GROMACS .gro file of C-alpha atoms in nm:
model
  227
    1UNK     CA    1   8.443   8.595   9.207
    2UNK     CA    2   8.584   8.700   9.537
    3UNK     CA    3   8.377   8.857   9.831
    4UNK     CA    4   8.422   9.165   9.968
    5UNK     CA    5   8.614   9.240  10.305
    6UNK     CA    6   8.412   9.434  10.566
    7UNK     CA    7   8.682   9.695  10.632
    8UNK     CA    8   8.874   9.909  10.411
    9UNK     CA    9   9.246  10.006  10.437
   10UNK     CA   10   9.463  10.324  10.506
   11UNK     CA   11   9.803  10.368  10.419
   12UNK     CA   12  10.065  10.617  10.433
   13UNK     CA   13  10.345  10.592  10.167
   14UNK     CA   14  10.660  10.792  10.128
   15UNK     CA   15  10.616  11.139   9.961
   16UNK     CA   16  10.886  11.066   9.720
   17UNK     CA   17  10.685  10.767   9.620
   18UNK     CA   18  10.663  10.742   9.212
   19UNK     CA   19  10.276  10.746   9.181
   20UNK     CA   20  10.253  10.887   8.881
   21UNK     CA   21  10.499  10.712   8.639
   22UNK     CA   22  10.705  10.464   8.849
   23UNK     CA   23  11.057  10.311   8.618
   24UNK     CA   24  11.082  10.045   8.797
   25UNK     CA   25  10.771   9.850   8.907
   26UNK     CA   26  10.928   9.516   8.910
   27UNK     CA   27  11.305   9.531   8.952
   28UNK     CA   28  11.280   9.728   9.292
   29UNK     CA   29  11.153   9.405   9.430
   30UNK     CA   30  11.489   9.242   9.370
   31UNK     CA   31  11.609   9.446   9.667
   32UNK     CA   32  11.436   9.178   9.860
   33UNK     CA   33  11.396   8.876   9.673
   34UNK     CA   34  11.397   8.716   9.313
   35UNK     CA   35  11.052   8.562   9.428
   36UNK     CA   36  10.909   8.915   9.451
   37UNK     CA   37  11.041   9.021   9.157
   38UNK     CA   38  10.890   8.719   8.950
   39UNK     CA   39  10.552   8.773   9.126
   40UNK     CA   40  10.556   9.180   9.055
   41UNK     CA   41  10.607   9.091   8.665
   42UNK     CA   42  10.328   8.806   8.672
   43UNK     CA   43  10.109   9.058   8.851
   44UNK     CA   44  10.149   9.314   8.555
   45UNK     CA   45  10.112   9.033   8.297
   46UNK     CA   46   9.735   8.980   8.461
   47UNK     CA   47   9.657   9.321   8.488
   48UNK     CA   48   9.685   9.385   8.834
   49UNK     CA   49  10.037   9.487   9.038
   50UNK     CA   50  10.203   9.384   9.351
   51UNK     CA   51  10.218   9.645   9.633
   52UNK     CA   52  10.327   9.498   9.905
   53UNK     CA   53  10.342   9.216  10.165
   54UNK     CA   54  10.336   9.244  10.539
   55UNK     CA   55  10.445   8.962  10.734
   56UNK     CA   56  10.640   8.848  11.066
   57UNK     CA   57  10.920   8.726  10.840
   58UNK     CA   58  10.996   9.005  10.543
   59UNK     CA   59  10.843   9.321  10.740
   60UNK     CA   60  10.640   9.504  10.534
   61UNK     CA   61  10.803   9.538  10.158
   62UNK     CA   62  10.697   9.599   9.802
   63UNK     CA   63  10.635   9.813   9.512
   64UNK     CA   64  10.392  10.050   9.705
   65UNK     CA   65  10.681  10.049  10.015
   66UNK     CA   66  10.970  10.098   9.860
   67UNK     CA   67  11.134  10.328  10.139
   68UNK     CA   68  11.164  10.001  10.323
   69UNK     CA   69  11.392   9.854  10.098
   70UNK     CA   70  11.661  10.110  10.196
   71UNK     CA   71  11.585  10.078  10.564
   72UNK     CA   72  11.850   9.888  10.803
   73UNK     CA   73  11.590   9.833  11.084
   74UNK     CA   74  11.303   9.733  10.862
   75UNK     CA   75  11.258   9.386  11.020
   76UNK     CA   76  11.178   9.573  11.381
   77UNK     CA   77  10.840   9.605  11.274
   78UNK     CA   78  10.662   9.289  11.341
   79UNK     CA   79  10.339   9.179  11.178
   80UNK     CA   80  10.177   8.882  11.343
   81UNK     CA   81   9.998   8.755  11.049
   82UNK     CA   82  10.060   8.759  10.684
   83UNK     CA   83   9.886   9.007  10.432
   84UNK     CA   84   9.945   9.090  10.045
   85UNK     CA   85   9.788   9.380   9.868
   86UNK     CA   86   9.776   9.354   9.513
   87UNK     CA   87   9.586   9.573   9.252
   88UNK     CA   88   9.251   9.478   9.130
   89UNK     CA   89   9.183   9.310   8.766
   90UNK     CA   90   8.910   9.102   8.682
   91UNK     CA   91   9.146   8.860   8.536
   92UNK     CA   92   9.345   8.827   8.866
   93UNK     CA   93   9.005   8.820   9.062
   94UNK     CA   94   8.873   8.509   8.829
   95UNK     CA   95   9.199   8.329   8.881
   96UNK     CA   96   9.197   8.369   9.277
   97UNK     CA   97   8.842   8.285   9.268
   98UNK     CA   98   8.907   7.934   9.114
   99UNK     CA   99   9.258   7.854   9.272
  100UNK     CA  100   9.276   8.033   9.601
  101UNK     CA  101   9.152   7.719   9.793
  102UNK     CA  102   9.465   7.588   9.672
  103UNK     CA  103   9.673   7.757   9.937
  104UNK     CA  104   9.608   7.662  10.279
  105UNK     CA  105   9.546   7.907  10.558
  106UNK     CA  106   9.513   8.198  10.282
  107UNK     CA  107   9.195   8.390  10.216
  108UNK     CA  108   9.135   8.656   9.934
  109UNK     CA  109   8.879   8.924   9.940
  110UNK     CA  110   8.837   9.280   9.777
  111UNK     CA  111   8.835   9.606   9.951
  112UNK     CA  112   8.941   9.959   9.888
  113UNK     CA  113   9.272  10.129  10.004
  114UNK     CA  114   9.324  10.486  10.058
  115UNK     CA  115   9.661  10.625  10.009
  116UNK     CA  116   9.788  10.919  10.196
  117UNK     CA  117  10.106  11.108  10.253
  118UNK     CA  118  10.114  11.221  10.612
  119UNK     CA  119   9.756  11.402  10.604
  120UNK     CA  120   9.733  11.442  10.234
  121UNK     CA  121   9.492  11.240  10.061
  122UNK     CA  122   9.624  11.122   9.743
  123UNK     CA  123   9.419  10.821   9.591
  124UNK     CA  124   9.176  10.541   9.669
  125UNK     CA  125   9.219  10.201   9.459
  126UNK     CA  126   9.023   9.904   9.468
  127UNK     CA  127   9.261   9.611   9.534
  128UNK     CA  128   9.264   9.227   9.624
  129UNK     CA  129   9.393   9.148   9.998
  130UNK     CA  130   9.516   8.793  10.064
  131UNK     CA  131   9.543   8.753  10.418
  132UNK     CA  132   9.610   8.511  10.725
  133UNK     CA  133   9.583   8.511  11.052
  134UNK     CA  134   9.803   8.207  11.164
  135UNK     CA  135  10.121   8.298  11.333
  136UNK     CA  136  10.276   7.967  11.195
  137UNK     CA  137  10.207   8.048  10.834
  138UNK     CA  138  10.468   7.938  10.590
  139UNK     CA  139  10.506   8.271  10.396
  140UNK     CA  140  10.814   8.100  10.162
  141UNK     CA  141  10.588   7.818  10.043
  142UNK     CA  142  10.307   8.010  10.003
  143UNK     CA  143  10.507   8.267   9.783
  144UNK     CA  144  10.644   7.972   9.572
  145UNK     CA  145  10.297   7.838   9.498
  146UNK     CA  146  10.161   8.170   9.427
  147UNK     CA  147  10.437   8.236   9.173
  148UNK     CA  148  10.411   7.907   9.019
  149UNK     CA  149  10.020   7.973   8.999
  150UNK     CA  150  10.046   8.298   8.818
  151UNK     CA  151  10.288   8.156   8.574
  152UNK     CA  152  10.072   7.860   8.483
  153UNK     CA  153   9.774   8.087   8.423
  154UNK     CA  154   9.951   8.339   8.224
  155UNK     CA  155  10.149   8.114   7.997
  156UNK     CA  156   9.911   7.856   8.012
  157UNK     CA  157  10.147   7.551   7.927
  158UNK     CA  158  10.347   7.733   7.684
  159UNK     CA  159  10.722   7.600   7.636
  160UNK     CA  160  11.001   7.773   7.820
  161UNK     CA  161  11.137   7.933   7.495
  162UNK     CA  162  10.800   8.071   7.412
  163UNK     CA  163  10.761   8.262   7.763
  164UNK     CA  164  10.817   8.603   7.666
  165UNK     CA  165  10.664   8.887   7.909
  166UNK     CA  166  10.514   9.199   7.746
  167UNK     CA  167  10.357   9.409   7.994
  168UNK     CA  168  10.653   9.410   8.239
  169UNK     CA  169  10.930   9.437   7.982
  170UNK     CA  170  10.766   9.801   7.832
  171UNK     CA  171  10.662   9.915   8.248
  172UNK     CA  172  11.065   9.848   8.318
  173UNK     CA  173  11.172  10.002   7.999
  174UNK     CA  174  10.959  10.295   7.960
  175UNK     CA  175  10.780  10.353   8.288
  176UNK     CA  176  10.435  10.209   8.419
  177UNK     CA  177  10.199  10.499   8.442
  178UNK     CA  178   9.962  10.411   8.764
  179UNK     CA  179   9.622  10.557   8.741
  180UNK     CA  180   9.334  10.489   8.965
  181UNK     CA  181   8.934  10.453   8.901
  182UNK     CA  182   8.785  10.283   9.147
  183UNK     CA  183   8.461  10.199   8.996
  184UNK     CA  184   8.593  10.153   8.685
  185UNK     CA  185   8.598   9.772   8.658
  186UNK     CA  186   8.244   9.726   8.831
  187UNK     CA  187   7.941   9.560   8.700
  188UNK     CA  188   7.688   9.756   8.797
  189UNK     CA  189   7.439   9.504   8.830
  190UNK     CA  190   7.682   9.310   9.014
  191UNK     CA  191   7.706   9.610   9.265
  192UNK     CA  192   7.338   9.658   9.298
  193UNK     CA  193   7.296   9.289   9.373
  194UNK     CA  194   7.535   9.265   9.644
  195UNK     CA  195   7.395   9.595   9.792
  196UNK     CA  196   7.036   9.421   9.780
  197UNK     CA  197   7.168   9.070   9.976
  198UNK     CA  198   7.368   9.292  10.213
  199UNK     CA  199   7.083   9.493  10.321
  200UNK     CA  200   6.827   9.207  10.371
  201UNK     CA  201   6.688   9.151  10.705
  202UNK     CA  202   6.463   8.857  10.712
  203UNK     CA  203   6.603   8.552  10.810
  204UNK     CA  204   6.401   8.314  10.588
  205UNK     CA  205   6.562   8.511  10.304
  206UNK     CA  206   6.884   8.481  10.423
  207UNK     CA  207   6.854   8.095  10.458
  208UNK     CA  208   6.770   8.082  10.069
  209UNK     CA  209   7.028   8.331   9.948
  210UNK     CA  210   7.327   8.267  10.198
  211UNK     CA  211   7.511   8.525  10.406
  212UNK     CA  212   7.589   8.875  10.353
  213UNK     CA  213   7.827   8.898  10.073
  214UNK     CA  214   8.091   9.068  10.289
  215UNK     CA  215   8.332   8.862  10.525
  216UNK     CA  216   8.511   8.980  10.841
  217UNK     CA  217   8.893   9.115  10.805
  218UNK     CA  218   9.089   8.894  11.077
  219UNK     CA  219   9.292   9.090  11.341
  220UNK     CA  220   9.607   9.166  11.218
  221UNK     CA  221   9.812   9.314  11.473
  222UNK     CA  222  10.148   9.457  11.451
  223UNK     CA  223  10.440   9.582  11.703
  224UNK     CA  224  10.736   9.802  11.680
  225UNK     CA  225  11.047   9.701  11.817
  226UNK     CA  226  11.307   9.976  11.937
  227UNK     CA  227  11.629   9.856  11.949
   0.00000   0.00000   0.00000
């Protein structure tokens, strides 16, 4: 199981973003790279969704930030670090909990993300956030490894001819209906245990059960270059 980040996210999305029914939750990413299109399809197979990445090399692109695919100067927004945002699912959480240590310089945790259209609050979603605070982070290598990891987990050794995506195919053909219930996948017992651990104040008890179930979100700096 993944730990929670100690900070939640606020994101502003385009007013025309298809939040209700999205007819291109996967192929829209092909405008950036085949690599992201593959990851988007595999995330849906895992009950999750690829929302976006923000990095020095790619800018801020993904299914959730699709307005940036059409901007000429997207790369003028420079993020000093790497962040990937995925929709929460128990299957994705278990997979990353087992295997995120295979990806160097990357940490994964759970958080809540609020979506805004300027000053209008749209939705609060439970998400999985992967981050690296290293400026020298090798993004292409990570995305290759992450895509291979997803493919291995989803198809579990099946032959190439047997690899038939289901959810991603129908999401593209008939539309993907988003709905976000922040706590629908939570185990209430686990939430209560996490709350108790977080509120403990006795140093002797902390020595026995370990630190707070939350971890510090690394500083994620960005600048906008006006040319």
